[in-house]
Each structure stands twice: as structure tokens, then as C-alpha cells.
PDB file of C-alpha atoms in Angstrom:
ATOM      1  CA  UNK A   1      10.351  -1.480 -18.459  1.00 49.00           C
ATOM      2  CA  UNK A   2       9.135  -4.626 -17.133  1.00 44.00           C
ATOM      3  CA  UNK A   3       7.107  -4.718 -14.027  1.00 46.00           C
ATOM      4  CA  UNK A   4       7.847  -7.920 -11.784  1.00 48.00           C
ATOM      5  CA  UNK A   5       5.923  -7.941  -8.210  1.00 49.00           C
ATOM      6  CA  UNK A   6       5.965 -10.235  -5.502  1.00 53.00           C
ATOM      7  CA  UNK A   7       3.390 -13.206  -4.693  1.00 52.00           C
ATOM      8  CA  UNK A   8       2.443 -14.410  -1.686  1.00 57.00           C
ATOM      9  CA  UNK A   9      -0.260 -16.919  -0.830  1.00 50.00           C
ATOM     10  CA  UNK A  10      -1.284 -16.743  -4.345  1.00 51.00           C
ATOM     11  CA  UNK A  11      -1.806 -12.397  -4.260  1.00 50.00           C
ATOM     12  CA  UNK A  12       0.427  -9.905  -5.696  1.00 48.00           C
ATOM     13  CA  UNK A  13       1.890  -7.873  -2.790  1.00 47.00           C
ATOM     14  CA  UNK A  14       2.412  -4.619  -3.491  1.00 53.00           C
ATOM     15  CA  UNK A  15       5.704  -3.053  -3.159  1.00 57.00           C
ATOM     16  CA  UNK A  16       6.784   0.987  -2.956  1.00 58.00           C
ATOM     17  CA  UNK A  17       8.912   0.459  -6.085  1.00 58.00           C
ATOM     18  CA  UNK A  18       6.057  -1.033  -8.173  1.00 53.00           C
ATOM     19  CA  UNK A  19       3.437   1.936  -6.516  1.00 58.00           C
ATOM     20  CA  UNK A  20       5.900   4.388  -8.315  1.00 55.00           C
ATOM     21  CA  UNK A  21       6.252   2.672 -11.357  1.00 54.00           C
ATOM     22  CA  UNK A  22       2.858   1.916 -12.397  1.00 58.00           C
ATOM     23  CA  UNK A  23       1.546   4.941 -11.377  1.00 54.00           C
ATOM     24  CA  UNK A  24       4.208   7.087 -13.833  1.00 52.00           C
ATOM     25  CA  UNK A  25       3.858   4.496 -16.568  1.00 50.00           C
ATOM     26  CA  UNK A  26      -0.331   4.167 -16.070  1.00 46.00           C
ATOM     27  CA  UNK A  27      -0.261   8.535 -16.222  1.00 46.00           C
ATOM     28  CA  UNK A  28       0.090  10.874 -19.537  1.00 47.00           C
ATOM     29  CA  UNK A  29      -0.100  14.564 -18.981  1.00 50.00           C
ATOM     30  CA  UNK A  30       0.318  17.541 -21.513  1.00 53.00           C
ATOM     31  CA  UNK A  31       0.141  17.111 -24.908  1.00 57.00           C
ATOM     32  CA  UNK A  32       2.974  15.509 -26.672  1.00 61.00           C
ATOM     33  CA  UNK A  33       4.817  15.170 -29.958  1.00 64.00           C
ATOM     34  CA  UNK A  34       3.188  12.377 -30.303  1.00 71.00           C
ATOM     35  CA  UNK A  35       0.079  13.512 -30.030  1.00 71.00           C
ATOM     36  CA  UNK A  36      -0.078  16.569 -31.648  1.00 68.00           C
ATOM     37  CA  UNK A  37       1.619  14.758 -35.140  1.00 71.00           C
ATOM     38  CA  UNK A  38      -1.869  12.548 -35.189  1.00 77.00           C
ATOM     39  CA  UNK A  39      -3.916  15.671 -34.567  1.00 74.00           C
ATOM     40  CA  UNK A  40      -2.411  17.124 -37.787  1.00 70.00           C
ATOM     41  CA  UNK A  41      -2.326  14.564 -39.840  1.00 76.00           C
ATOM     42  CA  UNK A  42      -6.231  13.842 -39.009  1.00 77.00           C
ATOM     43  CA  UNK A  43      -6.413  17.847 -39.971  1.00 72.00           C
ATOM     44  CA  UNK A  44      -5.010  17.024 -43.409  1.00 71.00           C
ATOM     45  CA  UNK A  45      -6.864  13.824 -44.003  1.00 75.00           C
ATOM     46  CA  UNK A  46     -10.350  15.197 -42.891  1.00 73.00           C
ATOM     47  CA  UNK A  47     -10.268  18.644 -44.166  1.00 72.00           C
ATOM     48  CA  UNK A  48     -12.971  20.381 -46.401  1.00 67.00           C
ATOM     49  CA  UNK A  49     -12.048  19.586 -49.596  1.00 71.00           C
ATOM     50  CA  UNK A  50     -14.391  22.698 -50.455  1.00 70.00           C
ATOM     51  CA  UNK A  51     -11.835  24.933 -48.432  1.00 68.00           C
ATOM     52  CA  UNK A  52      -8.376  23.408 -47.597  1.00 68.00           C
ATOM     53  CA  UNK A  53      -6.164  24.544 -45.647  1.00 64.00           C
ATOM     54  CA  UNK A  54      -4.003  26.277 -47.015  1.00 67.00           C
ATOM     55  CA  UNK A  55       0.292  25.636 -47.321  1.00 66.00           C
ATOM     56  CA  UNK A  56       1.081  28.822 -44.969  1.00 72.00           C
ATOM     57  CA  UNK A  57      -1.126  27.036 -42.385  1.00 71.00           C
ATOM     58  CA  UNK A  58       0.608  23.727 -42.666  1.00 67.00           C
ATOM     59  CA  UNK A  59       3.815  25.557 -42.474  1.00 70.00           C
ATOM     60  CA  UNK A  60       3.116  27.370 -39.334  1.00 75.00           C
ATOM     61  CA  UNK A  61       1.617  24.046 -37.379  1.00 69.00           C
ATOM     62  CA  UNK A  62       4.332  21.985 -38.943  1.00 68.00           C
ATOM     63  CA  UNK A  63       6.761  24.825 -36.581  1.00 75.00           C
ATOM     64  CA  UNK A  64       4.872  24.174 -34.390  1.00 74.00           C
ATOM     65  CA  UNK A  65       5.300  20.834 -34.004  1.00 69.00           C
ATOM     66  CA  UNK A  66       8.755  21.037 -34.566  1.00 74.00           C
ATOM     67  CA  UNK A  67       9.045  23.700 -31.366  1.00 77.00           C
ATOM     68  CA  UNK A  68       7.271  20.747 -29.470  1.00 71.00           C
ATOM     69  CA  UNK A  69       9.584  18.326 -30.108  1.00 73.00           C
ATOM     70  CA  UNK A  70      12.620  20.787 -29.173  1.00 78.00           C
ATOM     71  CA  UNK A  71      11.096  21.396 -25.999  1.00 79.00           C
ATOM     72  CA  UNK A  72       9.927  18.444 -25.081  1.00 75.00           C
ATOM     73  CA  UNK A  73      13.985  16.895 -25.956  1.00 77.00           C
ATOM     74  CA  UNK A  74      15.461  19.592 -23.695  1.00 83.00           C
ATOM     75  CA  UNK A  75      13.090  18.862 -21.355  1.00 78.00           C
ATOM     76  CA  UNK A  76      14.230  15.127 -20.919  1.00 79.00           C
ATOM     77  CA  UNK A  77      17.682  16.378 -20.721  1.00 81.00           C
ATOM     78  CA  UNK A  78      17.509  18.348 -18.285  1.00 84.00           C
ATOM     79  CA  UNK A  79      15.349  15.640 -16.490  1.00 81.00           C
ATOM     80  CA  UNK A  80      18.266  13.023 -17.424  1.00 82.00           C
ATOM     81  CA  UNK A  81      20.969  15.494 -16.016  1.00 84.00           C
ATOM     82  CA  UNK A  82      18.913  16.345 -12.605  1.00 83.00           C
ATOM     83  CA  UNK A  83      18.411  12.926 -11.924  1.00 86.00           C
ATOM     84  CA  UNK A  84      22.552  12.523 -12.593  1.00 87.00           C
ATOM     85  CA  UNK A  85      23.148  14.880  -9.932  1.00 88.00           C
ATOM     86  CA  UNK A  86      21.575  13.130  -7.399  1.00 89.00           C
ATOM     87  CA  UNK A  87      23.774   9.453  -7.947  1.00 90.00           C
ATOM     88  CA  UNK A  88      25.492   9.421  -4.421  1.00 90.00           C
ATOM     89  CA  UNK A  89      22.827  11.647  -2.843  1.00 90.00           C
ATOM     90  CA  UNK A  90      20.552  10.586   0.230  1.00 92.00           C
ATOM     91  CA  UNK A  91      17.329  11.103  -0.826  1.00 92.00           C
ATOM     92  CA  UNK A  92      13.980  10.574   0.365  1.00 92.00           C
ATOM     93  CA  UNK A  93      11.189   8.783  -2.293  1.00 92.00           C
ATOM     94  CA  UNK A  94       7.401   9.434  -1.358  1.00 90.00           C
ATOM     95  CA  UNK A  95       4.927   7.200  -2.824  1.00 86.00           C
ATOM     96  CA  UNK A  96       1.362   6.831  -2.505  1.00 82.00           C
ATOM     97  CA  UNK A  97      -0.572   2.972  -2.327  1.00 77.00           C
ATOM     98  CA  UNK A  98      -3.068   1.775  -4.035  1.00 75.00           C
ATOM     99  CA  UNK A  99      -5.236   2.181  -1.107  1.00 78.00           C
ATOM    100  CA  UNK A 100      -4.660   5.842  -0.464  1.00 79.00           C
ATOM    101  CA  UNK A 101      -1.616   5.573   2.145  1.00 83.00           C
ATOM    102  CA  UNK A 102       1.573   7.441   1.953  1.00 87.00           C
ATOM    103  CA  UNK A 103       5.277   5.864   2.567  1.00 88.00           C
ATOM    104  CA  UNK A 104       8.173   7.200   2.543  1.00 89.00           C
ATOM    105  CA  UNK A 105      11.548   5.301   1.414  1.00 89.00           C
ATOM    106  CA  UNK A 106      15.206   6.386   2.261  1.00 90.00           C
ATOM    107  CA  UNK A 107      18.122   5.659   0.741  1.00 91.00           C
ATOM    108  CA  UNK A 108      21.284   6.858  -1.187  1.00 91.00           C
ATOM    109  CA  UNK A 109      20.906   6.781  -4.997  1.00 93.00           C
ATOM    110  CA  UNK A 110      22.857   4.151  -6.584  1.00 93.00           C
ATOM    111  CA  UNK A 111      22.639   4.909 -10.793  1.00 91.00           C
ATOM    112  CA  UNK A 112      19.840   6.295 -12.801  1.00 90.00           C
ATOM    113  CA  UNK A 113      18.163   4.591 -15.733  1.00 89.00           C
ATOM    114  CA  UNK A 114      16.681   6.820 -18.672  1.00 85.00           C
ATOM    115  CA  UNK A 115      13.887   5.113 -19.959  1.00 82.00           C
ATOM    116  CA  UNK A 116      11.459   6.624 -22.683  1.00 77.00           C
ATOM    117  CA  UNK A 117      11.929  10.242 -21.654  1.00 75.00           C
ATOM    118  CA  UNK A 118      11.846   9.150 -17.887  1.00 84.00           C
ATOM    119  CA  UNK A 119      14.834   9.264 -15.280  1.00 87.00           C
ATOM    120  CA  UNK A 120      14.061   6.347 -12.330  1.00 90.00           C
ATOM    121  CA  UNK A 121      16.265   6.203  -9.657  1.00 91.00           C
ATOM    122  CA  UNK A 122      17.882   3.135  -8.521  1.00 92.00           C
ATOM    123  CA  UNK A 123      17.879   2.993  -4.669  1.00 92.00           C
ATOM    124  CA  UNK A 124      18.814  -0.638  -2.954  1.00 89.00           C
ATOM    125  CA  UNK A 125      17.956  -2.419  -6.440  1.00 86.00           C
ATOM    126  CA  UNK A 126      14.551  -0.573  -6.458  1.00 90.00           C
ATOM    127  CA  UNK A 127      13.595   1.565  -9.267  1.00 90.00           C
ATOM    128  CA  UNK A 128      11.407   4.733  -8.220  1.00 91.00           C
ATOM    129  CA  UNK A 129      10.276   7.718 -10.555  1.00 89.00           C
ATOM    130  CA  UNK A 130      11.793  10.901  -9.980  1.00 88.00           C
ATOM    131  CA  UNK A 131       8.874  12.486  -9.967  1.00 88.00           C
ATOM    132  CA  UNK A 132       8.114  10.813  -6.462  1.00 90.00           C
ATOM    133  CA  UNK A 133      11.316  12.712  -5.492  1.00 90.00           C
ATOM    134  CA  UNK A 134      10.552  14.739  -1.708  1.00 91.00           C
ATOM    135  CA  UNK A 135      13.679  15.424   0.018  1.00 91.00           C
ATOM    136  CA  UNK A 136      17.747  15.409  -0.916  1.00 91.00           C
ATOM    137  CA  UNK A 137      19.162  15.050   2.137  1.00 91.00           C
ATOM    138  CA  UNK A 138      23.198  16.059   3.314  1.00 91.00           C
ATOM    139  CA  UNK A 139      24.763  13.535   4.287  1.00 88.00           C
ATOM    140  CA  UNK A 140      26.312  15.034   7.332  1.00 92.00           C
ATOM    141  CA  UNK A 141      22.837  16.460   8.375  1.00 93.00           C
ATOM    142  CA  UNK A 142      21.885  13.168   8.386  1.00 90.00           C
ATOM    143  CA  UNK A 143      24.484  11.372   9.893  1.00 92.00           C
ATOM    144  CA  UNK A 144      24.190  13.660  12.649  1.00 94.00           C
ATOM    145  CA  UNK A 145      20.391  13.808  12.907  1.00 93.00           C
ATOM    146  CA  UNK A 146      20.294   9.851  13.287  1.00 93.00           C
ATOM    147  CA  UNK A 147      22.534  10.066  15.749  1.00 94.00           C
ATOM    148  CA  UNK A 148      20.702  12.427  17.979  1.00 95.00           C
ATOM    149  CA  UNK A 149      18.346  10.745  17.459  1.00 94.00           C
ATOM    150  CA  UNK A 150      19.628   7.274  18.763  1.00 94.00           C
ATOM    151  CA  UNK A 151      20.551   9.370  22.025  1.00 96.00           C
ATOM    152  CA  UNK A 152      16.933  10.346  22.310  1.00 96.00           C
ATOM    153  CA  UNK A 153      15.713   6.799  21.755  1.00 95.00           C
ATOM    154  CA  UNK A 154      18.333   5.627  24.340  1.00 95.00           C
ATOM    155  CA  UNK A 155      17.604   8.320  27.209  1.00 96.00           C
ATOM    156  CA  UNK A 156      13.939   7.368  26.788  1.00 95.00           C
ATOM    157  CA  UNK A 157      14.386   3.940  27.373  1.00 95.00           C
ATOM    158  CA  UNK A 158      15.910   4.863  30.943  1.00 96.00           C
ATOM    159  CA  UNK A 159      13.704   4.099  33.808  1.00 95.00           C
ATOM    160  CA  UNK A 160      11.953   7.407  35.759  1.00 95.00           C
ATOM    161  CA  UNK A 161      15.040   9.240  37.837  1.00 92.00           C
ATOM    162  CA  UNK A 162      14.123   8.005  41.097  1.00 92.00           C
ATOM    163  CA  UNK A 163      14.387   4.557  40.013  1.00 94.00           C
ATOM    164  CA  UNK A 164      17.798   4.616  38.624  1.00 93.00           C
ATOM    165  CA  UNK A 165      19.941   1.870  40.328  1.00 94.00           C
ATOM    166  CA  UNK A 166      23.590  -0.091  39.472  1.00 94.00           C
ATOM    167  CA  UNK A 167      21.240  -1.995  36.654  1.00 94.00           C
ATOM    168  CA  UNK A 168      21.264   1.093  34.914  1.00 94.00           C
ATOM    169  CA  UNK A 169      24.842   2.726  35.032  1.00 94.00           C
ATOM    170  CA  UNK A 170      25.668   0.701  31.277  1.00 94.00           C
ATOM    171  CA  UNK A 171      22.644   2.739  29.681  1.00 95.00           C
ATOM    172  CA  UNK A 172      23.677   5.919  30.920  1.00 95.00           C
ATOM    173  CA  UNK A 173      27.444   5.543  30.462  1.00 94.00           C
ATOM    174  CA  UNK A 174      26.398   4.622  27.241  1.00 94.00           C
ATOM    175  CA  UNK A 175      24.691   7.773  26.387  1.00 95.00           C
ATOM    176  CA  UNK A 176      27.345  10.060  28.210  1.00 94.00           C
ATOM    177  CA  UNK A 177      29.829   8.238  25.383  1.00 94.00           C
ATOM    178  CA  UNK A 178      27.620   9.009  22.804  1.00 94.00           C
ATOM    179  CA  UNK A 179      27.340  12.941  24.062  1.00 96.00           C
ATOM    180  CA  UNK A 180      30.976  13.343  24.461  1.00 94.00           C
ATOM    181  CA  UNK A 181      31.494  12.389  21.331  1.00 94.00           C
ATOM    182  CA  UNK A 182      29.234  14.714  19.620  1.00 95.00           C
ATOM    183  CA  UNK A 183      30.232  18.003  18.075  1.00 95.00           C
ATOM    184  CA  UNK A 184      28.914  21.190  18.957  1.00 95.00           C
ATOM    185  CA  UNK A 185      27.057  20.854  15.525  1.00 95.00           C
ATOM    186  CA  UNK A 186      25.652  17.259  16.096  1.00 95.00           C
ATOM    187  CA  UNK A 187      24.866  18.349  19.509  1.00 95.00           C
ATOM    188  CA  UNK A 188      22.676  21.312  17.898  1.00 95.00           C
ATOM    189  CA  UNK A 189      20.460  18.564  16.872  1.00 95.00           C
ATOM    190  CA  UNK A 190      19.236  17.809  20.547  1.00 96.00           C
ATOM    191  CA  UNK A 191      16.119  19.743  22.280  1.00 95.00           C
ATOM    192  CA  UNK A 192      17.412  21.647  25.230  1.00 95.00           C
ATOM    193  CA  UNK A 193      14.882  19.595  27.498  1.00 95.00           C
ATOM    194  CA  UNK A 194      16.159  16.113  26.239  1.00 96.00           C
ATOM    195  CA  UNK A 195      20.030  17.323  27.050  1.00 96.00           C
ATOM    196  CA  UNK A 196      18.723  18.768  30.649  1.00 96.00           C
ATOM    197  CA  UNK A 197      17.080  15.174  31.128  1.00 96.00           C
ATOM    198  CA  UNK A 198      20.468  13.343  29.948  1.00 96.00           C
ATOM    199  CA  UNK A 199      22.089  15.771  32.744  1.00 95.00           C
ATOM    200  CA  UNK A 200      19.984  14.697  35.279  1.00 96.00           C
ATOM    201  CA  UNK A 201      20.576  11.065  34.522  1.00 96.00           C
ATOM    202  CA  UNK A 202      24.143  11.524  34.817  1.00 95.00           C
ATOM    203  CA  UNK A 203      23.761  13.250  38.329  1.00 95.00           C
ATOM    204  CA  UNK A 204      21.411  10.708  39.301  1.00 95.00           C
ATOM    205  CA  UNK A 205      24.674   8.226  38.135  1.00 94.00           C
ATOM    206  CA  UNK A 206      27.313  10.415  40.677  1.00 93.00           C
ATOM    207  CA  UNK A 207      24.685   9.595  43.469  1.00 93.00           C
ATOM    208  CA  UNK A 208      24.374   5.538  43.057  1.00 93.00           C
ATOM    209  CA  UNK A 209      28.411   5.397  42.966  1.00 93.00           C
ATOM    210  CA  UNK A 210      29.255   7.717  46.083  1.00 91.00           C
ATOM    211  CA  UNK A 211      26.215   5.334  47.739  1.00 91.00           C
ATOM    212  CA  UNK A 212      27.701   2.275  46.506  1.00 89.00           C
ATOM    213  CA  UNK A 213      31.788   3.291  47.164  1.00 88.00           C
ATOM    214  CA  UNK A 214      32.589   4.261  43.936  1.00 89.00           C
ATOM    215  CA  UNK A 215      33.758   7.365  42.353  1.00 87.00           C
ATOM    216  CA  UNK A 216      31.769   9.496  39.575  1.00 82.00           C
ATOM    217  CA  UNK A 217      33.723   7.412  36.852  1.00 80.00           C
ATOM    218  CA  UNK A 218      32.332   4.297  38.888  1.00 80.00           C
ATOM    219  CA  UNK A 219      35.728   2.926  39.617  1.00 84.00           C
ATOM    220  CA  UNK A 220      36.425   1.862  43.607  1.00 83.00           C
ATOM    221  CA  UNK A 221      37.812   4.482  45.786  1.00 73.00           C
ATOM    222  CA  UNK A 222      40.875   3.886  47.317  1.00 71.00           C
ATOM    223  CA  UNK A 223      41.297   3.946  51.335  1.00 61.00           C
ATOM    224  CA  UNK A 224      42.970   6.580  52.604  1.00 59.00           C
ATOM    225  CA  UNK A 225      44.793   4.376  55.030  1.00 58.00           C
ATOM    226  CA  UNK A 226      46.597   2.294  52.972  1.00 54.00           C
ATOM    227  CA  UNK A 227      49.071   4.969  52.509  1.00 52.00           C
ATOM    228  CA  UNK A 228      52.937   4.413  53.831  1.00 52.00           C
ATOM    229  CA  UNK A 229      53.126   5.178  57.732  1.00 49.00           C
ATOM    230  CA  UNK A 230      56.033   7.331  59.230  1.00 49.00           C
ATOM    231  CA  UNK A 231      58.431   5.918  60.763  1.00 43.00           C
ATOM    232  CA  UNK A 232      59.030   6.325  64.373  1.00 44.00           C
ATOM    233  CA  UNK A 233      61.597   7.727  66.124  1.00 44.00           C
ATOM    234  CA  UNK A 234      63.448   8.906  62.762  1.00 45.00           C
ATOM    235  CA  UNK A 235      64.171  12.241  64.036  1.00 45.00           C
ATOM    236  CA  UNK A 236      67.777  10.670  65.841  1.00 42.00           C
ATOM    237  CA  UNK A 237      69.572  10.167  62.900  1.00 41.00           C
ATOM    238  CA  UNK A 238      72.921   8.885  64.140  1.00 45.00           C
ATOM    239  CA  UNK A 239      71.483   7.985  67.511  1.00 45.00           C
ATOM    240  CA  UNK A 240      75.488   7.459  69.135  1.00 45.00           C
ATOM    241  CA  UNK A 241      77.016  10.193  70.480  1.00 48.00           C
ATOM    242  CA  UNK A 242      76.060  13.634  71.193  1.00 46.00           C
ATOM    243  CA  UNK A 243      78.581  16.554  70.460  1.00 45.00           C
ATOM    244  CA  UNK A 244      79.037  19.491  72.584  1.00 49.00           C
ATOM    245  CA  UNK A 245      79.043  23.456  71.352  1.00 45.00           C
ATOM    246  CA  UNK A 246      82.304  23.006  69.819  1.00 47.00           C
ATOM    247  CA  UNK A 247      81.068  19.816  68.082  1.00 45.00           C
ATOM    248  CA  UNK A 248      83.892  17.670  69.599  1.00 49.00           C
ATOM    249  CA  UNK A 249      82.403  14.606  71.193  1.00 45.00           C
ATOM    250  CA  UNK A 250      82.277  13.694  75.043  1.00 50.00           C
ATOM    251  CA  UNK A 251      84.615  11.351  74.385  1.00 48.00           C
ATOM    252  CA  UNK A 252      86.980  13.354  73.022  1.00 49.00           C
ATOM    253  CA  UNK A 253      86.812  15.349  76.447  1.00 49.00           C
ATOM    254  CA  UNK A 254      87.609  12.747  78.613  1.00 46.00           C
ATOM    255  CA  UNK A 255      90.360  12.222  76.813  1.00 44.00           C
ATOM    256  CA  UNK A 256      92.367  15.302  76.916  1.00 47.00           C
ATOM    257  CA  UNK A 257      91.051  15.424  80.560  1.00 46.00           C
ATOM    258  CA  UNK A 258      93.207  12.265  81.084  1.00 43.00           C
ATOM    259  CA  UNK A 259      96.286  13.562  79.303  1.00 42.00           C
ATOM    260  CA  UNK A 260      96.523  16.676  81.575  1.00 46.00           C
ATOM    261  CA  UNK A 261      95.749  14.802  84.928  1.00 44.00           C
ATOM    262  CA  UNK A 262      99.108  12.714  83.685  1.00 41.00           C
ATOM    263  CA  UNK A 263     101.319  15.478  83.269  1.00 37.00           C
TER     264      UNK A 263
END
């Protein structure tokens, strides 16, 4: 696997991809199949030729060998078929500088190369050893950990509570959108004294409308008096004539008065 790193002003800058590269590639461990093959042929070219060994012994350390070799290709399997599992997976990738310091890199897994008995994993077009592997993250657990804490990050920002003002009322409607719209299980992931702070806030808010007119949603509140007025005067309703107890009118009265007075 070739190892490219980035120049700049004429020095090779070091990247977290290349720390966890050269560092698995630089480092042999154990004793491999490799290795133990040279120790036995050195055995059989360097042995007493007084007292050899015998074929029984050459038998057993040849099983040997080949008991190495099984384990060591079921070991890469496995290797190969754990780093499979994680393509798709957020993961997190710690790796150590040259100089001692530790960084961490996150990102989802995008494909897996096998490489000489090695898995890497492939994270933004960065190759890292699995061994460096730290944390496999959910991806709803961390979807709803960054988003508590962006609210955190927000309500921090906010000036002390006595100094909250109009300037303010976009920051804090801001976060009350972002806590509405968390689920009882995102919302899990906020400290009860950062949610009694966003509170606070939000009563502060109710305060600098009512002072400046405006209701708790900060629209304008409407005046009472702009209502429709009664009319006056709408209790006569036919406003003529009134009728008597036998609901004839007056008029009618005079009439039949008249007609009598003529006969």
C-alpha cells in the first residue's frame, strides 16, 4: 500500500490517515507463518549432524506450522468480515502522532480494503487501520446527541437573563424550535440544568413582548376597541305604531269610534 503525504513549505505534514498507516505497517507482533517456516528450516540446515533430528520431530513441528497457518487464515477472516460489518457504520478512529498527541476522527465507513492480512477502513477517502478502531456509534444516538448538543451551544451563546432584549428574541425562538421538535428520546440527551436555563430564557422572552405590546408568540395584540359598537336605539324595532292589549292599533280605534258616532 503506497503511502502518499502532503508537503507544505518544503515538509511533509503529517496527516491522521498516514499516523495509522505507518504505524500498522512499521509494527510486527506474534510470531508468524512466516517466521516460524525460517526458524525450521535454519533447524534443519544447522543441526548436529552427530545427532539429527529425528523424522517424528520434523513431523510434529511441520503440524505445527501447519496449525499456524490455519489460525493465522481464520484469523484474517474474521478480521476481513468484522471490518465488513462496519461499511455504513459511524465510527470513531483514534490515532496517536508522531509527537505523542491523540486525535480522534469521525466518520461513516465507506468500503474496506483487505490488504496483506489487514482490513483498513475507508472513511472520507482516508484509509485508517482497524486496529485504531474506538467507538461504533448508532446512528440515531448520534443524530440525536449532535443535536442536543447544537441546543447547548446555542443557549450558551445567549447573553446573561437580565440582559435579554428584542435583539435576542431570533436566538431564543430559535432554540424553542429546536426543543419542540425534539422527541422525548432526543430530549433525554439534555442535562436537566441546561433545559431549566432554556425555560428561563423563554420566560425571560414572555416578559420583553408583554413590555413591548406583543403577545408570548411575539405577534401585536389587537385593541380591544376596535370591536363593532351596538347600535343605538335598536330596541324599537318597528318604531310606528303602538298596539293596545288586544293588539289592534290606535288607529284602528278611532275608526270604529267614528262608525258608531255615525249611526
Amino acid at each position: 500500500m503506497a503511502l502518499v503525504a502532503p508537503v507544505e513549505h518544503g515538509k511533509i505534514v503529517e496527516t491522521e490517515s498516514q499516523n495509522s498507516l505507518a504505524k500498522k505497517s512499521g509494527s510486527t507482533s506474534g510470531m508468524d507463518k512466516e517466521a516460524f517456516l525460517q526458524l525450521l528450516v535454519a533447524q534443519m540446515r544447522y543441526q548436529d549432524p552427530l545427532e539429527p533430528t529425528s523424522n517424528t520431530e520434523y513431523i510434529s513441528q511441520y503440524a505445527q506450522f501447519s496449525q499456524v497457518e490455519q489460525i493465522q487464515n481464520m484469523a484474517a477472516t474474521m478480521e476481513l468480515q468484522r471490518a465488513s460489518s462496519l461499511v455504513g457504520q459511524e465510527v470513531y478512529i483514534k490515532t496517536t502522532t508522531s509527537s505523542g498527541d491523540t486525535k480522534y476522527i469521525r466518520g461513516q465507513v465507506d468500503y474496506v480494503v483487505f490488504e496483506n492480512g489487514k482490513a483498513y477502513l475507508a472513511i472520507d477517502d482516508e484509509l485508517y487501520s482497524i486496529d485504531d478502531l474506538d467507538t461504533v456509534v448508532d446512528k440515531t444516538y448520534q443524530a440525536a446527541y449532535d443535536k442536543a448538543l447544537e441546543f447547548s451551544v446555542k443557549l450558551n451563546k445567549l447573553p446573561v437573563l437580565g440582559g435579554v432584549d428584542m435583539t435576542d428574541a431570533k436566538d431564543i425562538e430559535e432554540l424553542k424550535e429546536i426543543y419542540e421538535g425534539m422527541s422525548d428520546y432526543e430530549k433525554g440527551f439534555l442535562a436537566k440544568d441546561t433545559v431549566d436555563r432554556y425555560k428561563k430564557y423563554v420566560e425571560k422572552l414572555k416578559q420583553v413582548y408583554a413590555a413591548a405590546g406583543l403577545d408570548e408568540n411575539g405577534n401585536k395584540v389587537e385593541d380591544p376597541g376596535d370591536g363593532d359598537e351596538n347600535v343605538a336605539g335598536s330596541g324599537s324595532v318597528n318604531g310606528g305604531d303602538e298596539t293596545d292589549g288586544n293588539g289592534d292599533a290606535d288607529g284602528d280605534d278611532e275608526k270604529n269610534g267614528s262608525t258608531e258616532g255615525a249611526e
